[in-house]
Tab-separated table of C-alpha atoms in Angstrom:
chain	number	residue	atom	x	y	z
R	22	UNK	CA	0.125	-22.482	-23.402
R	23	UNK	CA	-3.064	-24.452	-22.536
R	24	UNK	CA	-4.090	-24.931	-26.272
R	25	UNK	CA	-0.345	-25.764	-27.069
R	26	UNK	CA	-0.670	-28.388	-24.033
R	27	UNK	CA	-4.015	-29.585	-25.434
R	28	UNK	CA	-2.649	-29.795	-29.086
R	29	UNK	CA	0.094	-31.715	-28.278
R	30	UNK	CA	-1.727	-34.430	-26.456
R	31	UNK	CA	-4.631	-34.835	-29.175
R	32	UNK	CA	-1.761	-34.810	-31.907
R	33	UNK	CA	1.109	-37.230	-30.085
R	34	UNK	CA	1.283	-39.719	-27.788
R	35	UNK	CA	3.725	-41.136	-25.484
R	36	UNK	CA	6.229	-43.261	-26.249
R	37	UNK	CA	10.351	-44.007	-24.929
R	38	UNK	CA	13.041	-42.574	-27.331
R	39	UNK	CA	14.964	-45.473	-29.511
R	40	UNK	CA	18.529	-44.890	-28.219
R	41	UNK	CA	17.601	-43.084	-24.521
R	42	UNK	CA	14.966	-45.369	-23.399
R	43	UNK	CA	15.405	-44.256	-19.953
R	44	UNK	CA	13.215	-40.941	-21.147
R	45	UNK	CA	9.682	-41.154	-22.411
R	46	UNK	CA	8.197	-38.059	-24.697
R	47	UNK	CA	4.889	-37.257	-26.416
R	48	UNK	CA	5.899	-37.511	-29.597
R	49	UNK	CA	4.569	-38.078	-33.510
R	50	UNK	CA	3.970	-41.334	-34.726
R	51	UNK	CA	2.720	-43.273	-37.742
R	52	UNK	CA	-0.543	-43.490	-35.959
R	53	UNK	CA	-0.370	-39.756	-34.643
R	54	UNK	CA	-2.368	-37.220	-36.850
R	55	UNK	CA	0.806	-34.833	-37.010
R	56	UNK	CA	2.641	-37.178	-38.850
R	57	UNK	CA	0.057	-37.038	-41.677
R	58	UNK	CA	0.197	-33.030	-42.195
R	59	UNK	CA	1.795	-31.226	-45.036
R	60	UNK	CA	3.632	-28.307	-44.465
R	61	UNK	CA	0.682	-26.300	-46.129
R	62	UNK	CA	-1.549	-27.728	-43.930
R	63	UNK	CA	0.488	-26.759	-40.876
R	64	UNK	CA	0.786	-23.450	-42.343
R	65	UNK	CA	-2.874	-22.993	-42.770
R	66	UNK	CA	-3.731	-24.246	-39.746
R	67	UNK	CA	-0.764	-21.502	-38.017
R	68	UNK	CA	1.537	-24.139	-36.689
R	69	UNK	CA	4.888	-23.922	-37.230
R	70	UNK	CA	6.542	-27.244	-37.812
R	71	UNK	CA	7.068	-29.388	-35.422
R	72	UNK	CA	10.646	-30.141	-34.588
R	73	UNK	CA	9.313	-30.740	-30.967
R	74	UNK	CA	7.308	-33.947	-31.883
R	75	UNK	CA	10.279	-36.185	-32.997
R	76	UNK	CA	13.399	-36.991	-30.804
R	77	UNK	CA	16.114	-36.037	-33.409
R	78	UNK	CA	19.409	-38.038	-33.775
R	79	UNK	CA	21.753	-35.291	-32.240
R	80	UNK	CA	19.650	-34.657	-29.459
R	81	UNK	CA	19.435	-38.266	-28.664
R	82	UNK	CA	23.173	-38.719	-28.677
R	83	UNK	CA	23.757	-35.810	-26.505
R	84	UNK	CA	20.144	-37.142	-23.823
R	85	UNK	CA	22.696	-40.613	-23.810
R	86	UNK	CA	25.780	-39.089	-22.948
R	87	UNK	CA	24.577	-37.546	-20.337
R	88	UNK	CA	22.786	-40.306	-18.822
R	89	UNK	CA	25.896	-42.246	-19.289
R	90	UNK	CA	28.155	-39.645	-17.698
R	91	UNK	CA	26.245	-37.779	-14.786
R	92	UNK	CA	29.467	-36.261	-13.278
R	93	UNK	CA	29.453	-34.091	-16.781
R	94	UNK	CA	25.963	-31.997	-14.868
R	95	UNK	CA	25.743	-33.416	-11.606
R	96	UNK	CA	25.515	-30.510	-9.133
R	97	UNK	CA	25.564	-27.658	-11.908
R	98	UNK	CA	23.456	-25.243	-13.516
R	99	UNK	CA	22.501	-26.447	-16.662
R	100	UNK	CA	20.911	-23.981	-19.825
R	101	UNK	CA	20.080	-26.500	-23.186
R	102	UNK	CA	19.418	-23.910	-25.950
R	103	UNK	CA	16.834	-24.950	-28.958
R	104	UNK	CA	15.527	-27.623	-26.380
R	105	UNK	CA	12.615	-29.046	-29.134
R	106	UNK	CA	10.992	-31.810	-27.181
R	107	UNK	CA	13.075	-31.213	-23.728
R	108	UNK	CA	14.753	-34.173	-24.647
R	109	UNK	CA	18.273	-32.770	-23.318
R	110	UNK	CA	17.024	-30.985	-20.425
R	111	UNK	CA	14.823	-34.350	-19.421
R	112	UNK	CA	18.532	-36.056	-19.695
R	113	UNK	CA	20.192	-33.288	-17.327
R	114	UNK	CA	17.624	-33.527	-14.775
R	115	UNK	CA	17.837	-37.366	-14.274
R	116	UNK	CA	22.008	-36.976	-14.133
R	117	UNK	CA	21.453	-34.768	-10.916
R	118	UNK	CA	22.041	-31.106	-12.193
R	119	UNK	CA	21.386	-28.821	-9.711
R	120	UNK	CA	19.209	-26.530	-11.776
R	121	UNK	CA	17.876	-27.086	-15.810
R	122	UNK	CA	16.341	-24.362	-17.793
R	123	UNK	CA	15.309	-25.380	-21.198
R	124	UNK	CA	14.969	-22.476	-23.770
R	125	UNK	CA	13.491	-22.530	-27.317
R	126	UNK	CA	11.693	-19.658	-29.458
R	127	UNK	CA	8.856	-21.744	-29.990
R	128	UNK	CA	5.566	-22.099	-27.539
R	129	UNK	CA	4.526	-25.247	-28.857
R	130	UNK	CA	7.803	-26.519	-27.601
R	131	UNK	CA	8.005	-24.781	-24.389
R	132	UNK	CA	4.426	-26.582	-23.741
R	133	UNK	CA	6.009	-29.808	-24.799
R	134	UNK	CA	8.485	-29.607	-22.639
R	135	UNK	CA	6.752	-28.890	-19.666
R	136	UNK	CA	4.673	-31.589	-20.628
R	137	UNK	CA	7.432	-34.312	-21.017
R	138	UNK	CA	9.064	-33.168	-17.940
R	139	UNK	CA	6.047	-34.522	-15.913
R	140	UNK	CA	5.647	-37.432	-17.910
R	141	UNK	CA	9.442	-38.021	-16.597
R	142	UNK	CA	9.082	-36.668	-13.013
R	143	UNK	CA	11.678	-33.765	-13.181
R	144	UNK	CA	11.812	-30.325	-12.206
R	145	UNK	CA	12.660	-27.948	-15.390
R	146	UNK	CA	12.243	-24.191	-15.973
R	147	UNK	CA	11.163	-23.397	-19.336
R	148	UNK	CA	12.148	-20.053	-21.290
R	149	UNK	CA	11.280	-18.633	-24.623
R	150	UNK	CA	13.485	-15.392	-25.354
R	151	UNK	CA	15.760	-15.639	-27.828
R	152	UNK	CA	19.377	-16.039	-25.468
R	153	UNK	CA	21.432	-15.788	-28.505
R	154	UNK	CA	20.854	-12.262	-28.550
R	155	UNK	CA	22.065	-11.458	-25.378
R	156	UNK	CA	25.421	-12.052	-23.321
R	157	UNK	CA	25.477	-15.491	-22.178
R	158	UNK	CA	24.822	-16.369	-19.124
R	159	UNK	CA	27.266	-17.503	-16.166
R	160	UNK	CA	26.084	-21.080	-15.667
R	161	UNK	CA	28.026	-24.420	-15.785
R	162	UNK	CA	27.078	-26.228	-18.989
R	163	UNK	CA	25.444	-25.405	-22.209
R	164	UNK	CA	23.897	-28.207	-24.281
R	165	UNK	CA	22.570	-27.995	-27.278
R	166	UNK	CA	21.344	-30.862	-30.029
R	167	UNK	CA	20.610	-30.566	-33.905
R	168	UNK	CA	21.741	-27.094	-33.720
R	169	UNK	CA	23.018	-27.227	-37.764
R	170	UNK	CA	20.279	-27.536	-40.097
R	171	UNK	CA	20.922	-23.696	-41.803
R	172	UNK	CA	24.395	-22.210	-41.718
R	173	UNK	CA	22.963	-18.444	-39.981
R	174	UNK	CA	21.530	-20.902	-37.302
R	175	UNK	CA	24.796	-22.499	-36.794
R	176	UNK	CA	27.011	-19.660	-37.375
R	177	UNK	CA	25.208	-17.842	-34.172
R	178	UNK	CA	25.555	-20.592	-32.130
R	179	UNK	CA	28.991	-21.334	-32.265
R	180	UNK	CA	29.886	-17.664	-31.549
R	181	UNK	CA	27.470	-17.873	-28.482
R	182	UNK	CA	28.974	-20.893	-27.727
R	183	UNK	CA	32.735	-19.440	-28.124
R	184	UNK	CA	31.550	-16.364	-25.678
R	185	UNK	CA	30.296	-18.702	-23.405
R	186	UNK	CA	33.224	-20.817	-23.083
R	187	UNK	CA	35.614	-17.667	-22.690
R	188	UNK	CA	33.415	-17.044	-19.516
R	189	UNK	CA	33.872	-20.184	-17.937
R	190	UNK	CA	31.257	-22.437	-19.149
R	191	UNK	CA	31.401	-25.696	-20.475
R	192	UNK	CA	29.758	-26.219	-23.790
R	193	UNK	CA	28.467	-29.740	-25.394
R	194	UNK	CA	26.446	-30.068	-28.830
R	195	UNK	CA	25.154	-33.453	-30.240
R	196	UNK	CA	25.107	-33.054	-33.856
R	197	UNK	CA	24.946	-36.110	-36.754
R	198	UNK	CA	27.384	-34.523	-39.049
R	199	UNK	CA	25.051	-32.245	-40.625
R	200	UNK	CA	26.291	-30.214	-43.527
R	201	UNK	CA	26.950	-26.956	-41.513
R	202	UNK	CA	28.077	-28.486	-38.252
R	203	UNK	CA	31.544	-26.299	-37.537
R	204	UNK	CA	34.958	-27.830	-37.317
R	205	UNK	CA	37.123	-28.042	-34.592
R	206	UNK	CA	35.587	-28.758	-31.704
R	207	UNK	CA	36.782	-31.877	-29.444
R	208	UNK	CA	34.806	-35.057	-30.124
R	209	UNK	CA	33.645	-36.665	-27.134
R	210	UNK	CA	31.491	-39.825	-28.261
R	211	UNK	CA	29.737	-41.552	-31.113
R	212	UNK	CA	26.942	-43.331	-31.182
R	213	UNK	CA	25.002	-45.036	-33.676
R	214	UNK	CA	21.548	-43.698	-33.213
R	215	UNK	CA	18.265	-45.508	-33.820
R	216	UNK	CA	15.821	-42.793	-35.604
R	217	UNK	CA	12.817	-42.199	-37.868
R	218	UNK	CA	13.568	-43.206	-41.285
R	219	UNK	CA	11.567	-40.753	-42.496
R	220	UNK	CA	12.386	-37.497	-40.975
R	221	UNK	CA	16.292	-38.589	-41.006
R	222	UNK	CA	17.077	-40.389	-44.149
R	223	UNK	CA	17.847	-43.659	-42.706
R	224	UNK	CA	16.868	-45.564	-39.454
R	225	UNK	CA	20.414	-45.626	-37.875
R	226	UNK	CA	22.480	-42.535	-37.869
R	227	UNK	CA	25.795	-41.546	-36.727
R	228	UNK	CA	25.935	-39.017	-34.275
R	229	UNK	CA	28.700	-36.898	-31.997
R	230	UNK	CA	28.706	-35.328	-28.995
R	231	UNK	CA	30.883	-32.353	-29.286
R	232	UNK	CA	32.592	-30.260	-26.649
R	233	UNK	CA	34.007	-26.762	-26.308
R	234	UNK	CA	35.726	-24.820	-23.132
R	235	UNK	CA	38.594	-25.046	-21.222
R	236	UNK	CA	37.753	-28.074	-19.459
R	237	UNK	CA	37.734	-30.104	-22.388
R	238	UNK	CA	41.362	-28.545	-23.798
């Protein structure tokens, strides 16, 4: 993880996120050399691309949300799946959950993470097995952000998701309508969320928090 750590901090810098400005992250800029590089060059270079670098719109919606209702993870065990930049987790940890683990398949994240939990001061365990592929865990809350981009990806979490609510667990997703988001699920918020025009398709973007389990029936 040390050359993941070291990449990270020659390739981003830190900076507070547009709508959760509460939360500073290392993150890709205009003047950051990772905004520059082509997926080519990423490939040649063995990085796979770097969804931990920006703080996407879903994940930001879901990071305010929490800030701006603690009681939703105060005290509880928290687990936010395809955690990117720790954004969520970061979010959790300030509302006063009792415990945050923040999983993601990718080591580049899990060393961003760690590293934007210290730049925030909070305590967060980092994972990354793939927990889709198991039974879920018992905890408290899931949370997960930006969890739609392919269909597959989607598909697998919602029927994580559904297990993990028939357990007991509460479940909340911040998503900004993407194309393979699933229906049904009970709309908590909106939020208009400030974002990179250039990784999003506009500056401002709509964006839900989501919920499923019984507590939100």
């Amino acid at each position: 993880m040390s050359d993941a750590r070291a990449f990270i901090e020659a390739n981003t810098a830190p900076s507070p996120v547009p709508s959760v400005p509460e939360i500073r992250l290392w993150q890709a800029s205009a003047v950051t050399p990772i905004w520059e590089m082509t997926e080519s060059e990423l490939d040649r270079a063995q990085l796979p691309p770097p969804f931990w670098a920006f703080p996407w719109a879903g994940g930001q919606a879901l990071a305010r949300y929490l800030l701006d209702h603690p009681d939703t993870v105060r005290g509880k065990t928290v687990v936010d799946i395809a955690s990117g930049s720790g954004l969520v987790a970061i979010a959790a940890a300030m509302a006063g959950a009792a415990s945050v683990i923040a999983n993601d398949i990718d080591s580049y994240s899990a060393a961003a993470i760690a590293l934007n939990a210290d730049l925030n001061g909070v305590a967060i365990a980092v994972e990354t097995g793939d927990l889709l592929a198991g039974a879920p865990r018992a905890v408290d809350v899931y949370l997960a952000g930006d969890i739609a981009y392919e269909k597959s990806m989607s598909s697998a979490m919602l029927s994580f998701f559904s297990r993990a609510a028939a357990q007991g667990s509460s479940v909340l997703i911040g998503d900004p309508h993407r194309s393979y988001f699933p229906e049904g699920l009970k709309r908590m918020a909106d939020y208009d969320i400030v974002t990179v025009a250039d990784i999003e398709d506009s500056g401002i973007k709509a964006a839900t928090v989501w919920a499923i389990g019984k507590a939100y029936e």
